[in-house]
Coordinates of C-alpha atoms in Angstrom, one line a residue:
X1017 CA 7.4 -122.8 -64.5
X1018 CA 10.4 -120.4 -65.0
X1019 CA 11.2 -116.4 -64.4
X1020 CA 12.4 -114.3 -67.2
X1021 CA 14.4 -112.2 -64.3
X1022 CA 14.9 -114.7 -61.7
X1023 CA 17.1 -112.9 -60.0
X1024 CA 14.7 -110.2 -58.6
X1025 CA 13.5 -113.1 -56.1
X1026 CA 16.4 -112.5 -54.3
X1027 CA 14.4 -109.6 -52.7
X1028 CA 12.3 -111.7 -51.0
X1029 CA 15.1 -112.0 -48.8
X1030 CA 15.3 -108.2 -47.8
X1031 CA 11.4 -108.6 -47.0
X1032 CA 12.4 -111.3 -43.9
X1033 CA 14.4 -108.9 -41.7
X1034 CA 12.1 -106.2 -43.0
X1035 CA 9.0 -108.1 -41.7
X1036 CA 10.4 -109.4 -38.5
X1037 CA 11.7 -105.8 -37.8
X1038 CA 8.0 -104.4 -38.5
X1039 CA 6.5 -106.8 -36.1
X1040 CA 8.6 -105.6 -33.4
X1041 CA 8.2 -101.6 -33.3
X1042 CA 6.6 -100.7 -30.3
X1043 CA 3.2 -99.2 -31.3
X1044 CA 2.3 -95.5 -30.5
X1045 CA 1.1 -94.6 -27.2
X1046 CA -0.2 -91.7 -24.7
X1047 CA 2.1 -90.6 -22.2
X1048 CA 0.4 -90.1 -18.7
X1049 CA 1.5 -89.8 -15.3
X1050 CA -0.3 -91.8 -13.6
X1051 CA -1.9 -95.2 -14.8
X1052 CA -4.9 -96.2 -11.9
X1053 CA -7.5 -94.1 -14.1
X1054 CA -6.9 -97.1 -17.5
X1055 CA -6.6 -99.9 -15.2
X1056 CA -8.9 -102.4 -16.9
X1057 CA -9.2 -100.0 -19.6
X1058 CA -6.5 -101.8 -22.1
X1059 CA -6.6 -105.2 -22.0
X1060 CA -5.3 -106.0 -25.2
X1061 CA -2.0 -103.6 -24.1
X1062 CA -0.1 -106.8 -23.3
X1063 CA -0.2 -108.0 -26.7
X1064 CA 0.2 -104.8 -28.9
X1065 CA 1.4 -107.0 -31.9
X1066 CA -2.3 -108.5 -32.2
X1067 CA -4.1 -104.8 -33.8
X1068 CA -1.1 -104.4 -36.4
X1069 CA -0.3 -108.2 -37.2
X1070 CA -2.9 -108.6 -40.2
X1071 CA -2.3 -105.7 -42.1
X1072 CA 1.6 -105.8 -41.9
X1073 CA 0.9 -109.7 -42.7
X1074 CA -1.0 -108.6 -46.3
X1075 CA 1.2 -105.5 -46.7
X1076 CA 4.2 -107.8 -46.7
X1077 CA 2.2 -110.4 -48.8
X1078 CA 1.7 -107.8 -51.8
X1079 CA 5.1 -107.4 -51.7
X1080 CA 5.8 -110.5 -52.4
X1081 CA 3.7 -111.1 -54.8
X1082 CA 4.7 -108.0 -56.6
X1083 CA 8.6 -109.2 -56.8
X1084 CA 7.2 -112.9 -58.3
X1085 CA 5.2 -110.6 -61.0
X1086 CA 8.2 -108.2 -61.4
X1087 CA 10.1 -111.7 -62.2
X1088 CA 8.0 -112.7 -65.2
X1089 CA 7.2 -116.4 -64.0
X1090 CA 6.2 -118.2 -67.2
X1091 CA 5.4 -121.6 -68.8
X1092 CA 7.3 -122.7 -72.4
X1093 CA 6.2 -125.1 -74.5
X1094 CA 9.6 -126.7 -76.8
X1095 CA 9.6 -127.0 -80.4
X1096 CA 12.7 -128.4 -82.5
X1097 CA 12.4 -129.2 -86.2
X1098 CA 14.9 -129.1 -88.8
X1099 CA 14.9 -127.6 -92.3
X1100 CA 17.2 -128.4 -95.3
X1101 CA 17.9 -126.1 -98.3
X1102 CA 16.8 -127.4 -101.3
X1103 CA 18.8 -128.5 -104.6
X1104 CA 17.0 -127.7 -107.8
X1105 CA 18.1 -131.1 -110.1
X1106 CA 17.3 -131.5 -113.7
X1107 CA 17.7 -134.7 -115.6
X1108 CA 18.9 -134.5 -119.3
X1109 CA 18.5 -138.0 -120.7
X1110 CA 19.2 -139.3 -123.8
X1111 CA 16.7 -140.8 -125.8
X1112 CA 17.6 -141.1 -128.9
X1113 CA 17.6 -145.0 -130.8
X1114 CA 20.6 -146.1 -129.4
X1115 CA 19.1 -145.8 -126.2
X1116 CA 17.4 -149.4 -127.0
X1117 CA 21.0 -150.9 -127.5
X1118 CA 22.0 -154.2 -124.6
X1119 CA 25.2 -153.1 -123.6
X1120 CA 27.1 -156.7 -123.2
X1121 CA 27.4 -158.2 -119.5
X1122 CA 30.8 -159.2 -118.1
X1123 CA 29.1 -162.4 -116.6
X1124 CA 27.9 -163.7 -120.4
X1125 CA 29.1 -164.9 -123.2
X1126 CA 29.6 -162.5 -126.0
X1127 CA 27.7 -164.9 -128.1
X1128 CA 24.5 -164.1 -130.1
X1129 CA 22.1 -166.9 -129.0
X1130 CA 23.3 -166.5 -125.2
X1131 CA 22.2 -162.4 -125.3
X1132 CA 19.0 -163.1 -127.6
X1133 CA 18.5 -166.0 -124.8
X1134 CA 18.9 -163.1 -121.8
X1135 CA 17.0 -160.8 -123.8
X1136 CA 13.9 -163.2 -124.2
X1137 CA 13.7 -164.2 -120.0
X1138 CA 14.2 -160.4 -119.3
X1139 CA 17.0 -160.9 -118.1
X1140 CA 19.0 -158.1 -120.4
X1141 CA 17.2 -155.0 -120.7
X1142 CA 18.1 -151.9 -122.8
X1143 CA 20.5 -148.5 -121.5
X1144 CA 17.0 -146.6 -121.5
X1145 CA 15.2 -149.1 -118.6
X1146 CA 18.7 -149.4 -116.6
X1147 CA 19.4 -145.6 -116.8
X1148 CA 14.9 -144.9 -116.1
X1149 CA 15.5 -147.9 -113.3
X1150 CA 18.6 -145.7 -111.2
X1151 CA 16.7 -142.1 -112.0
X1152 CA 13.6 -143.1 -110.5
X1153 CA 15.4 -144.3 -107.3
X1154 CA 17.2 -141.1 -107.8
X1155 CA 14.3 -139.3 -107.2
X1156 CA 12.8 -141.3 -104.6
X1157 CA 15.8 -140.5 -102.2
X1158 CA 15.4 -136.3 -103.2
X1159 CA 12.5 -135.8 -100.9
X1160 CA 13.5 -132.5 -100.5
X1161 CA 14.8 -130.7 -103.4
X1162 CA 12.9 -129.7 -106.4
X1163 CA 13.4 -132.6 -109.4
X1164 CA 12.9 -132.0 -113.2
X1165 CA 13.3 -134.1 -116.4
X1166 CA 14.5 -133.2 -120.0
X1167 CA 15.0 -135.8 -122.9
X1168 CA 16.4 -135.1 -125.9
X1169 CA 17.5 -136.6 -129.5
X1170 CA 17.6 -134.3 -132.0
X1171 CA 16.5 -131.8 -130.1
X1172 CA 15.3 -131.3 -126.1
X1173 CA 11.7 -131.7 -124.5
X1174 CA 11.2 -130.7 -121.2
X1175 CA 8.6 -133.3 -119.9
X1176 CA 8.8 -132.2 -116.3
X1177 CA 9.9 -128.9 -115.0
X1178 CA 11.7 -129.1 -111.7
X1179 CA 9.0 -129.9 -109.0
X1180 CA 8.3 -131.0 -105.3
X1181 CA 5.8 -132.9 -106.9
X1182 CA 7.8 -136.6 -107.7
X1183 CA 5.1 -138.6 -108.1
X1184 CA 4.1 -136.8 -111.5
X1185 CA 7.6 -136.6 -112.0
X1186 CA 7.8 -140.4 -111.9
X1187 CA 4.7 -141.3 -113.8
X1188 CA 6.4 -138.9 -116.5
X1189 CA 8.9 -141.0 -116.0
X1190 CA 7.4 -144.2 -116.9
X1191 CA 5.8 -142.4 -120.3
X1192 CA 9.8 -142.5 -121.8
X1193 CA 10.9 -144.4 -124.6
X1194 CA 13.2 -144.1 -127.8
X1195 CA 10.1 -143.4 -129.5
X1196 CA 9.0 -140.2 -127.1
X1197 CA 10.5 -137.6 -129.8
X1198 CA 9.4 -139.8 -133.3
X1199 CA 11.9 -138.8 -135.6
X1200 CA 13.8 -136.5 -133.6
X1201 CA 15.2 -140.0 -131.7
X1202 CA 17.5 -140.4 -134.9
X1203 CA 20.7 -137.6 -133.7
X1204 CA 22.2 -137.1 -130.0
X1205 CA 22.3 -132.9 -129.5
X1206 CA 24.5 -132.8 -126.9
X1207 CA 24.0 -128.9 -127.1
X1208 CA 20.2 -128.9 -126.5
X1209 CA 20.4 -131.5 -123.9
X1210 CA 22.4 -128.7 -121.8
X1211 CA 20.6 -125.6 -123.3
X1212 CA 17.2 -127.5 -122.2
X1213 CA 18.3 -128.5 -118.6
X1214 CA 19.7 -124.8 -118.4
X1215 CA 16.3 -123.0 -119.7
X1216 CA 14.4 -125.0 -116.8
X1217 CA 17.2 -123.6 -114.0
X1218 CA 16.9 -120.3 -115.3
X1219 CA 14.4 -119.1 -112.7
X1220 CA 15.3 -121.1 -110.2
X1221 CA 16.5 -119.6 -106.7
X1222 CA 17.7 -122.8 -104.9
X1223 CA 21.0 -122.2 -103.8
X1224 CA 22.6 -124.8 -106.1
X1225 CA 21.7 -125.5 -109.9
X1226 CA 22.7 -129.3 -111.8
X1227 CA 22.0 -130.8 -114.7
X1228 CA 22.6 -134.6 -114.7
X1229 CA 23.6 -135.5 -118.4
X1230 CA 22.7 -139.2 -119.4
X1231 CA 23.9 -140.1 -123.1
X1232 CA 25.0 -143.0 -124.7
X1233 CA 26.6 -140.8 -128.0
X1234 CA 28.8 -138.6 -129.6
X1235 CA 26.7 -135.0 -130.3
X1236 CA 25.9 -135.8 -133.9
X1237 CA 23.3 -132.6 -134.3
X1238 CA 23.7 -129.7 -136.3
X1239 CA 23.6 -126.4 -133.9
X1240 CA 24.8 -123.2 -134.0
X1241 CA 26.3 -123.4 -130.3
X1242 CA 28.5 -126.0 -129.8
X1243 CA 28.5 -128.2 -126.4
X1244 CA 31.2 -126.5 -125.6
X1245 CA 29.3 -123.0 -125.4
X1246 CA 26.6 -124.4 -123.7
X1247 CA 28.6 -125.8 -121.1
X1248 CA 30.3 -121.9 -120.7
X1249 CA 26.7 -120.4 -120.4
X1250 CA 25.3 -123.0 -117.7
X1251 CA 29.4 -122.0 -115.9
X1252 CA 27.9 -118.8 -116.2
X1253 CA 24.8 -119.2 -114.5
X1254 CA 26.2 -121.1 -111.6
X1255 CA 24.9 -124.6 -113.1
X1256 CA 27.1 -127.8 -112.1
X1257 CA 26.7 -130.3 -114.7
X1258 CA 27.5 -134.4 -114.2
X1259 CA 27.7 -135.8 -117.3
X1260 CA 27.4 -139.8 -117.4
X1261 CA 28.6 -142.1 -120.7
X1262 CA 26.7 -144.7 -120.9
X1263 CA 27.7 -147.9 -123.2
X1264 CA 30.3 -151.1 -122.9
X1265 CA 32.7 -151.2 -125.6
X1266 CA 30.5 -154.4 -127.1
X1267 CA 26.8 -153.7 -127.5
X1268 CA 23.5 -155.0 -129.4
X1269 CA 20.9 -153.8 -131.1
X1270 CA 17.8 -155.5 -132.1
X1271 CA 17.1 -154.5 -135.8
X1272 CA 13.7 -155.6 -137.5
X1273 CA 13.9 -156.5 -141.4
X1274 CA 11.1 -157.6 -143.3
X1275 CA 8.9 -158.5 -139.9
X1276 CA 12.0 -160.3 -138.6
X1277 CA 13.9 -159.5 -135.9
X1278 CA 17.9 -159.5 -135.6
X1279 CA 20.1 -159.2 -132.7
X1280 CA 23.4 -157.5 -134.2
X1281 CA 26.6 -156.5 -132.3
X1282 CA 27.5 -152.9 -132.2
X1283 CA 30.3 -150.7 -130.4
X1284 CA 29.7 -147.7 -128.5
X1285 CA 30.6 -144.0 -129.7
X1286 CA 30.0 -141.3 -126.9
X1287 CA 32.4 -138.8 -127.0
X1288 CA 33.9 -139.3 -123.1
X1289 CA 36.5 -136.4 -123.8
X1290 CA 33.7 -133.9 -124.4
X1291 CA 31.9 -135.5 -121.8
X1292 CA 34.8 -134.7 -119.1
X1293 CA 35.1 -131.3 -120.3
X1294 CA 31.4 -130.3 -119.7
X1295 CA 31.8 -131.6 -117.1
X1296 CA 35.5 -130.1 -115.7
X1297 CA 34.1 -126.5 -117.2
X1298 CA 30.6 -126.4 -114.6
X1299 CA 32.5 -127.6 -111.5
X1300 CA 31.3 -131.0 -112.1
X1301 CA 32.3 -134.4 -112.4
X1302 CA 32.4 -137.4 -115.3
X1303 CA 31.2 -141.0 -114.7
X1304 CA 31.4 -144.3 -117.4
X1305 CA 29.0 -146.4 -117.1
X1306 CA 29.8 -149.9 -118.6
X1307 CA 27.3 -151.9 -117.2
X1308 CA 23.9 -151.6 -116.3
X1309 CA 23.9 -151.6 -112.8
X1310 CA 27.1 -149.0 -112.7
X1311 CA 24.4 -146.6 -113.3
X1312 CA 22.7 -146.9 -109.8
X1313 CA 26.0 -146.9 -108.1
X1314 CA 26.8 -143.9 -110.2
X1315 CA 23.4 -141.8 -109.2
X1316 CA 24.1 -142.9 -105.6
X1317 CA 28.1 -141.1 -106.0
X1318 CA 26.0 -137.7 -106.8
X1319 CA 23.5 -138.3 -104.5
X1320 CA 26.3 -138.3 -101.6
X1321 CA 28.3 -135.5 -103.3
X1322 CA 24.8 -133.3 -103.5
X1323 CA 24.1 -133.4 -99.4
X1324 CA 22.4 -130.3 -98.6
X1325 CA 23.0 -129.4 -94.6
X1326 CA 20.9 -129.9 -92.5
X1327 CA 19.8 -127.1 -90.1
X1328 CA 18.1 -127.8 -86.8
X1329 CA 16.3 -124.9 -84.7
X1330 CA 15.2 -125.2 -81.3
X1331 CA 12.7 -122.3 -80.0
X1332 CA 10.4 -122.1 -76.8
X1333 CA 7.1 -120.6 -77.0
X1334 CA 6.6 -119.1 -73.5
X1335 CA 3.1 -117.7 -72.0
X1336 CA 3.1 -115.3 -69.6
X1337 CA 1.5 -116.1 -66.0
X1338 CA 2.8 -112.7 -64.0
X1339 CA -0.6 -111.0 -63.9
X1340 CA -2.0 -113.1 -61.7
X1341 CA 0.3 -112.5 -59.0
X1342 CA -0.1 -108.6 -60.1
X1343 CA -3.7 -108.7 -59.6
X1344 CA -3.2 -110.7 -55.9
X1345 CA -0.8 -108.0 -54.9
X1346 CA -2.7 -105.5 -55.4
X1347 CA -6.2 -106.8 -54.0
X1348 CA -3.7 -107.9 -50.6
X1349 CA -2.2 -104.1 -51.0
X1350 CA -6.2 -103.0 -50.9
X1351 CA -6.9 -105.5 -48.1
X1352 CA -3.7 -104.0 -46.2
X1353 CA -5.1 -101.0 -46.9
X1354 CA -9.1 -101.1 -45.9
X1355 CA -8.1 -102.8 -42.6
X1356 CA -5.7 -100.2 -41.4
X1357 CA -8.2 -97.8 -41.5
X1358 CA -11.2 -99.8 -39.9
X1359 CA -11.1 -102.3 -37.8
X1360 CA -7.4 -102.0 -37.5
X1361 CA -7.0 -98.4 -37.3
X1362 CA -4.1 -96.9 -35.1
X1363 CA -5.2 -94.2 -32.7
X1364 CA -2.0 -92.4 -31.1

């Protein structure tokens, strides 16, 4: 138990000498002349203290049980928890054909029977499972922010707008492919990819905005806005965009002629200076990706960059226990009260 105005104990020291003084005044009397006529009469005259002692005791006792009310005693019960401001993320990836290109590992040959060999055991997978792969454990680490997915080709789809709920988010996920958008896979718009992200911030009233680009390619689409203009508007609305290349300088493709498939060697065309300027322009940063598993590495580099803070509060519930002691002063002030004007009564 605790006082909200401990302090006012300190009274209860003024009550000691104020009691012991009480107990000592000498109680009235009748003056006479001559004392033979009471002899006998007033044996309880020797020890006056004994008709005054109870009701100074409970007059002295409300007191003190009025100064522990007056100080508020009180129980708390402690609660801490801590609260994070959320970051509103949306993911713009690229999923047009080239998507299903095997960017070349470092630690293999650059051989055709060696990749189509890697391809076969699952070994080698395409951009689109590696960059899926990093975005899904993206996600997983984002408990607290609100995540949302765009894909584009041609044009942009928003699949998932951004949500608390990650588990839809990653079973959207999953549903991705080059062949999400049909035709539309056949162009990179680099310009609806941003546009798209933005229209899904637009609302948002997180304290920060970003747009994570993936793309593999050079914006090929015809738009009236450039990239460039789109990367001005999101600027604009206070949208930070990371853009990530994806694509090694030697790649492959597996084209199908005639029910036959062919592994062929390709080389990768994203435009990485338009890349860095979307990315410069929204307060953002550009990443490469080479290999495959640069992408995690890459994801985790935003991750860390994107910490939110993280805000602990501590408060104490208190409940209040002073009328108790209220109630007791006042039934010992009524006690006080009742037996100094019966059985205690003073007569002069």
């Amino acid at each position: 138990m605790t006082f909200q105005y401990p302090w006012l104990l300190l009274l209860l020291l003024v009550l000691i000498p104020l009691f012991w003084r009480q107990l000592h005044i000498k109680p009235p009397a009748v003056k006479v002349s001559s004392l033979p006529h009471f002899t006998g009469k007033t044996g309880s005259d020797h020890r006056p203290f004994s008709r005054f002692l109870i009701p100074i005791f409970f007059e002295f006792l409300a007191l003190s049980l009025m100064i522990f009310a007056l100080a508020r005693p009180r129980t708390g019960e402690e609660n801490s928890y801590s609260y994070k401001d959320s970051v509103d993320i949306v993911f713009s990836l690229d999923i047009s054909g080239s998507m299903s290109s095997y960017d070349q590992p470092e630690d293999l040959a650059v051989n055709r029977r060696v990749i189509a060999e890697a391809i076969n055991n699952k070994e080698l997978h395409p951009r689109l499972h590696y960059a899926k792969k990093s975005i899904a454990d993206f996600i997983d680490k984002r408990k607290s922010d609100r995540l949302g997915l765009v894909v584009f080709g041609a044009e942009a789809y928003s699949v998932c707008p951004p949500t608390n709920d990650h588990e839809y988010l990653q079973n959207r996920l999953k549903e991705i492919s080059t062949e999400y958008l049909g035709d539309y896979n056949r162009q990179t718009n680099i310009t609806a990819a941003i546009s798209g992200g933005l229209a899904r911030l637009r609302k948002s009233k997180a304290p920060k905005k970003i747009i994570i680009l993936v793309t593999d390619g050079s914006h090929t689409a015809n738009s009236n806005l450039t990239p460039r203009m789109a990367a001005k508007a999101a600027a604009k609305s206070d949208a930070v965009i990371y853009t990530i290349g994806v694509g090694n300088e030697v790649a492959w493709n597996v084209e199908n002629f005639f029910g036959s498939s062919r592994l062929n060697a390709s080389n990768s065309d994203f435009d990485e200076e338009l890349l860095k300027e979307i990315a410069e322009k929204t307060g953002g940063l550009y990443f490469s990706v080479r290999e495959a598993e640069q992408m995690k590495d890459v994801l985790k580099k935003i991750d860390a960059l994107e910490k939110v803070e993280l805000k602990h509060f501590h408060n104490i519930n208190y409940a209040e226990h002073f009328m108790p002691f209220l109630w007791a002063s006042l039934s010992c002030l009524l006690i006080a009260t009742l037996l100094s004007h019966s059985i205690f009564m003073r007569y002069p």
